PDB file of C-alpha atoms in Angstrom:
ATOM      1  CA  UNK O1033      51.834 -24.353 113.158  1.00  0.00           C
ATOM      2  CA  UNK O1034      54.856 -22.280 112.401  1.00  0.00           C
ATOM      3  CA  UNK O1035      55.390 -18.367 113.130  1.00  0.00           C
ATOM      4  CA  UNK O1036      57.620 -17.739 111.032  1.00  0.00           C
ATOM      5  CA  UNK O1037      60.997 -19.355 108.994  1.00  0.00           C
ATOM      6  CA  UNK O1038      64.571 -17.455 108.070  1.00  0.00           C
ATOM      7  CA  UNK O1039      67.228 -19.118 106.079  1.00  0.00           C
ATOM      8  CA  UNK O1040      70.688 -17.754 105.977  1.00  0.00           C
ATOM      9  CA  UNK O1041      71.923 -17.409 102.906  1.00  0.00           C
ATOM     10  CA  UNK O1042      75.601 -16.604 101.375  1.00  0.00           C
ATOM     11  CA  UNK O1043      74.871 -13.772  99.919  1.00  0.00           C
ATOM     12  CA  UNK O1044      71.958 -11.706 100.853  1.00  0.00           C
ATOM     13  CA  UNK O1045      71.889  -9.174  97.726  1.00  0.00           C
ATOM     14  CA  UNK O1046      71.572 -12.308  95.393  1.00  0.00           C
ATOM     15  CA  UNK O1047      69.677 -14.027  97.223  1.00  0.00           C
ATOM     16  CA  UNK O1048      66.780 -11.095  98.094  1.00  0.00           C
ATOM     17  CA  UNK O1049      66.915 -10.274  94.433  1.00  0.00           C
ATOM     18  CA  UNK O1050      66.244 -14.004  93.360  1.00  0.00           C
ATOM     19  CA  UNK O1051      63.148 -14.111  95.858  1.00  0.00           C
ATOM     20  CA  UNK O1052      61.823 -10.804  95.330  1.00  0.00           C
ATOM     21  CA  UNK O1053      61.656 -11.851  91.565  1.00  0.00           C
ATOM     22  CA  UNK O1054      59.913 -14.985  92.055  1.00  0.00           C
ATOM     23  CA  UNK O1055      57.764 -13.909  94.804  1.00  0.00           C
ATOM     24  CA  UNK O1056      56.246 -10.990  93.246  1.00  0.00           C
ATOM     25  CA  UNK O1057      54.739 -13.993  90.575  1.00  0.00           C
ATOM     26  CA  UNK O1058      52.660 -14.921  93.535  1.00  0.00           C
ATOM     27  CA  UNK O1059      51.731 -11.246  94.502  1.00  0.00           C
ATOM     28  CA  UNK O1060      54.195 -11.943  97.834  1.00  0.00           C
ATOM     29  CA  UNK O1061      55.784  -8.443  97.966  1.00  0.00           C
ATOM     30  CA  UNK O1062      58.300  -7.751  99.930  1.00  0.00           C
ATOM     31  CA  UNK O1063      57.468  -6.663 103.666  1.00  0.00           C
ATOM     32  CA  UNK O1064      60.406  -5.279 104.721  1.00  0.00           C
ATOM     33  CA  UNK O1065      63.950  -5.347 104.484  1.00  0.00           C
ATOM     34  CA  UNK O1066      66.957  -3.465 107.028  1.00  0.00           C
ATOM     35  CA  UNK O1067      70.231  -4.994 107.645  1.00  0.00           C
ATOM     36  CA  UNK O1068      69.451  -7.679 108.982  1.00  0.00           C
ATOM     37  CA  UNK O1069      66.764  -9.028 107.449  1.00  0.00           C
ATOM     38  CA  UNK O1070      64.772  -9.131 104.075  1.00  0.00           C
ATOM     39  CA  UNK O1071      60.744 -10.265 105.081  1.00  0.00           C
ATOM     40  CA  UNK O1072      58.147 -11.628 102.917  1.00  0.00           C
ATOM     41  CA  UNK O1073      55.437 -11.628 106.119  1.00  0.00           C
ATOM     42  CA  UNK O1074      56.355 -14.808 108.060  1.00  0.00           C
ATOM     43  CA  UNK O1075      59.837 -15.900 105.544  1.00  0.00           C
ATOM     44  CA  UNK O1076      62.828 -13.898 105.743  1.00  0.00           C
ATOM     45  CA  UNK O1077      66.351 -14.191 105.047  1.00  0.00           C
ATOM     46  CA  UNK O1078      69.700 -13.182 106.709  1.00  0.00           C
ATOM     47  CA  UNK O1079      73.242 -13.018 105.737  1.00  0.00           C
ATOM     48  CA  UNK O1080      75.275 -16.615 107.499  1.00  0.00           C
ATOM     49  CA  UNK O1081      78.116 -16.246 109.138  1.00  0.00           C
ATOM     50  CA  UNK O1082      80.856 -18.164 110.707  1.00  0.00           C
ATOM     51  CA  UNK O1083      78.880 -19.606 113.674  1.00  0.00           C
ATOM     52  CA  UNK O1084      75.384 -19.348 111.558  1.00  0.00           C
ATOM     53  CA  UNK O1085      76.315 -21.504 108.407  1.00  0.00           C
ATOM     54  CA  UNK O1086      74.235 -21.537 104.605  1.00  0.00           C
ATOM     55  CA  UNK O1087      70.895 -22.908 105.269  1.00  0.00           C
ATOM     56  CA  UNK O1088      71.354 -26.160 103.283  1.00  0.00           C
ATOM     57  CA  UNK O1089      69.184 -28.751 101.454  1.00  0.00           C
ATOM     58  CA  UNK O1090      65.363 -26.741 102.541  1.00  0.00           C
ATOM     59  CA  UNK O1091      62.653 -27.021 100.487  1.00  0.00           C
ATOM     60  CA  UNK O1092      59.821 -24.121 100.953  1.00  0.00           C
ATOM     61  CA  UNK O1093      56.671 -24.498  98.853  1.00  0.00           C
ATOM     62  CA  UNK O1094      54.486 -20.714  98.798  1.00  0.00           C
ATOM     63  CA  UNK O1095      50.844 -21.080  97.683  1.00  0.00           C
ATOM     64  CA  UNK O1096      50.199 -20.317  94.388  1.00  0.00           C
ATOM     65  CA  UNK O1097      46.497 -18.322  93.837  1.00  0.00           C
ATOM     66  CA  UNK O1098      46.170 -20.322  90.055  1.00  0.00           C
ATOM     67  CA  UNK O1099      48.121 -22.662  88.135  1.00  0.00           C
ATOM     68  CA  UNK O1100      49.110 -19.847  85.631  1.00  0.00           C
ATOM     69  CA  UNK O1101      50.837 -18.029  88.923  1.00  0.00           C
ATOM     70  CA  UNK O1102      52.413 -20.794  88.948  1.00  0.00           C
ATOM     71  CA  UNK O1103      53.770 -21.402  85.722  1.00  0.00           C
ATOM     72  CA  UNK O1104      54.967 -17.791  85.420  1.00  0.00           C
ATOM     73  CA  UNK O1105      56.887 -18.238  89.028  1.00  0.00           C
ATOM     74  CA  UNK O1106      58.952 -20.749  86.877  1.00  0.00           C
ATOM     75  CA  UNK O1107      59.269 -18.924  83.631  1.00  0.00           C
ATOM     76  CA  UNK O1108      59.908 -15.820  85.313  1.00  0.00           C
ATOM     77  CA  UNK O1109      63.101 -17.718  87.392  1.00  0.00           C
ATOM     78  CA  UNK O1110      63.931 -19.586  84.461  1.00  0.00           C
ATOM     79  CA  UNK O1111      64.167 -16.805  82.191  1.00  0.00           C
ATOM     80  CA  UNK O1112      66.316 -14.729  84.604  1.00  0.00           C
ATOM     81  CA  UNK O1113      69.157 -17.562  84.573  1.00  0.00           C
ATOM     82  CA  UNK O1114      67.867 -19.467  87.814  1.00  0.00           C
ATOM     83  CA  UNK O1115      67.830 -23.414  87.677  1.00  0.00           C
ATOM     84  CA  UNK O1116      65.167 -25.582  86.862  1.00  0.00           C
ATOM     85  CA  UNK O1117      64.213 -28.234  90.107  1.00  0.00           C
ATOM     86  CA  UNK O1118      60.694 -29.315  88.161  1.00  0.00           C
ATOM     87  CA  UNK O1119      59.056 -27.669  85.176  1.00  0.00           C
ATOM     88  CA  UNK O1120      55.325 -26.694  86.141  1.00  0.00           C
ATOM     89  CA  UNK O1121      52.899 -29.424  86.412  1.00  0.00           C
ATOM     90  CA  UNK O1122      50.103 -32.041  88.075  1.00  0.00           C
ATOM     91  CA  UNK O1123      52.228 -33.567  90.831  1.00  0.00           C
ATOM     92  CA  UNK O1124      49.582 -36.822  91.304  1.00  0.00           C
ATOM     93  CA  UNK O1125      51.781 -38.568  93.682  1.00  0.00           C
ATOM     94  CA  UNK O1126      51.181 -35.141  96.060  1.00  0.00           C
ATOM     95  CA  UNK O1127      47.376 -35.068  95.692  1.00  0.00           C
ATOM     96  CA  UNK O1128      44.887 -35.495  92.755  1.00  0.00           C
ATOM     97  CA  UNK O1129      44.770 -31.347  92.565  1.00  0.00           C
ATOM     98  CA  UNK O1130      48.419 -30.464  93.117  1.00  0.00           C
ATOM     99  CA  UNK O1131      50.023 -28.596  90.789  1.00  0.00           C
ATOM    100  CA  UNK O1132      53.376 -27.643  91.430  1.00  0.00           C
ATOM    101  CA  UNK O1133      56.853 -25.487  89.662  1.00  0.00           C
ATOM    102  CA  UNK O1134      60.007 -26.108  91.288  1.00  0.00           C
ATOM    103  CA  UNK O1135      63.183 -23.670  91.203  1.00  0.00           C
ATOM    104  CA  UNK O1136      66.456 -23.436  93.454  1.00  0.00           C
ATOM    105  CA  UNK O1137      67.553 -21.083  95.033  1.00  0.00           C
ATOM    106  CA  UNK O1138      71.315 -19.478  94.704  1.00  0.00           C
ATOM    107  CA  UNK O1139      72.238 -21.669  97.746  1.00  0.00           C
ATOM    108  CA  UNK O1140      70.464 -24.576  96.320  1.00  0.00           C
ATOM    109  CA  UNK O1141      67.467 -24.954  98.305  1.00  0.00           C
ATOM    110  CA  UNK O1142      64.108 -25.880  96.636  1.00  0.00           C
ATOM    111  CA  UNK O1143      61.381 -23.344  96.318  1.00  0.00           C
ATOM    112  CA  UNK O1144      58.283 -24.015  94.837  1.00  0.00           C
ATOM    113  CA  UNK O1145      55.235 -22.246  94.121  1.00  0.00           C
ATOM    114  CA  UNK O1146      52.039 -25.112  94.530  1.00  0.00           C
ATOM    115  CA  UNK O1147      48.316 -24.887  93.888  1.00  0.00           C
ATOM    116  CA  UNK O1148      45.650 -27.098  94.880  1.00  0.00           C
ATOM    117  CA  UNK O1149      42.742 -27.104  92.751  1.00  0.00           C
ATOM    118  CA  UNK O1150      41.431 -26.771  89.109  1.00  0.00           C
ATOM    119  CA  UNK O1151      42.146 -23.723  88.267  1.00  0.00           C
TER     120      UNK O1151
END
């Protein structure tokens, strides 16, 4: 359905660090980054500006291969000072096999790493 999504963040350098930490947990390396843009494939982010505010209140969920990928997404984020939005875990209310961690971002936004399946 979608080609591709960008957020604008409020400070690129902080924010590309934070997702090029977490991402990596999930094998997503980074695809590219120039100045205007840092890519992960079909996410990206770019400095906001004046007429391009903070993307606000977004929550992104990135597949997780295993529940352990998972788990380490969080601990990894945790660890490095990032805050908590849901410790790693079934999510029944989602789906009998979702499994889901849950950090924020430096502009607040939710980003979760999410499995479905046993293992």
């Amino acid at each position: 359905m979608f080609d591709h999504v960008t957020i604008r963040v409020s400070n690129r350098r902080v924010s590309e660090e934070f997702y090029e930490l977490v991402l990596a947990t999930l094998g997503i390396e980074q695809s590219s980054s120039d100045q205007h843009f840092a890519e992960w494939n079909d996410f990206s982010l770019t400095q906001a500006e004046y007429e391009e505010p903070v993307t606000r209140r977004l929550h992104v969920a990135f597949v997780s291969p295993s529940r352990e990928h998972a788990d380490e997404f969080w601990r990894v984020g945790t660890e490095a000072g990032h805050r908590d939005d849901g410790a790693p875990g079934p999510r029944p209310q989602y789906g009998d096999d979702y499994y889901g961690a849950f950090l924020l971002d430096p502009d607040g936004n939710s980003v979760e790493a999410v499995h479905h399946g046993a293992m």
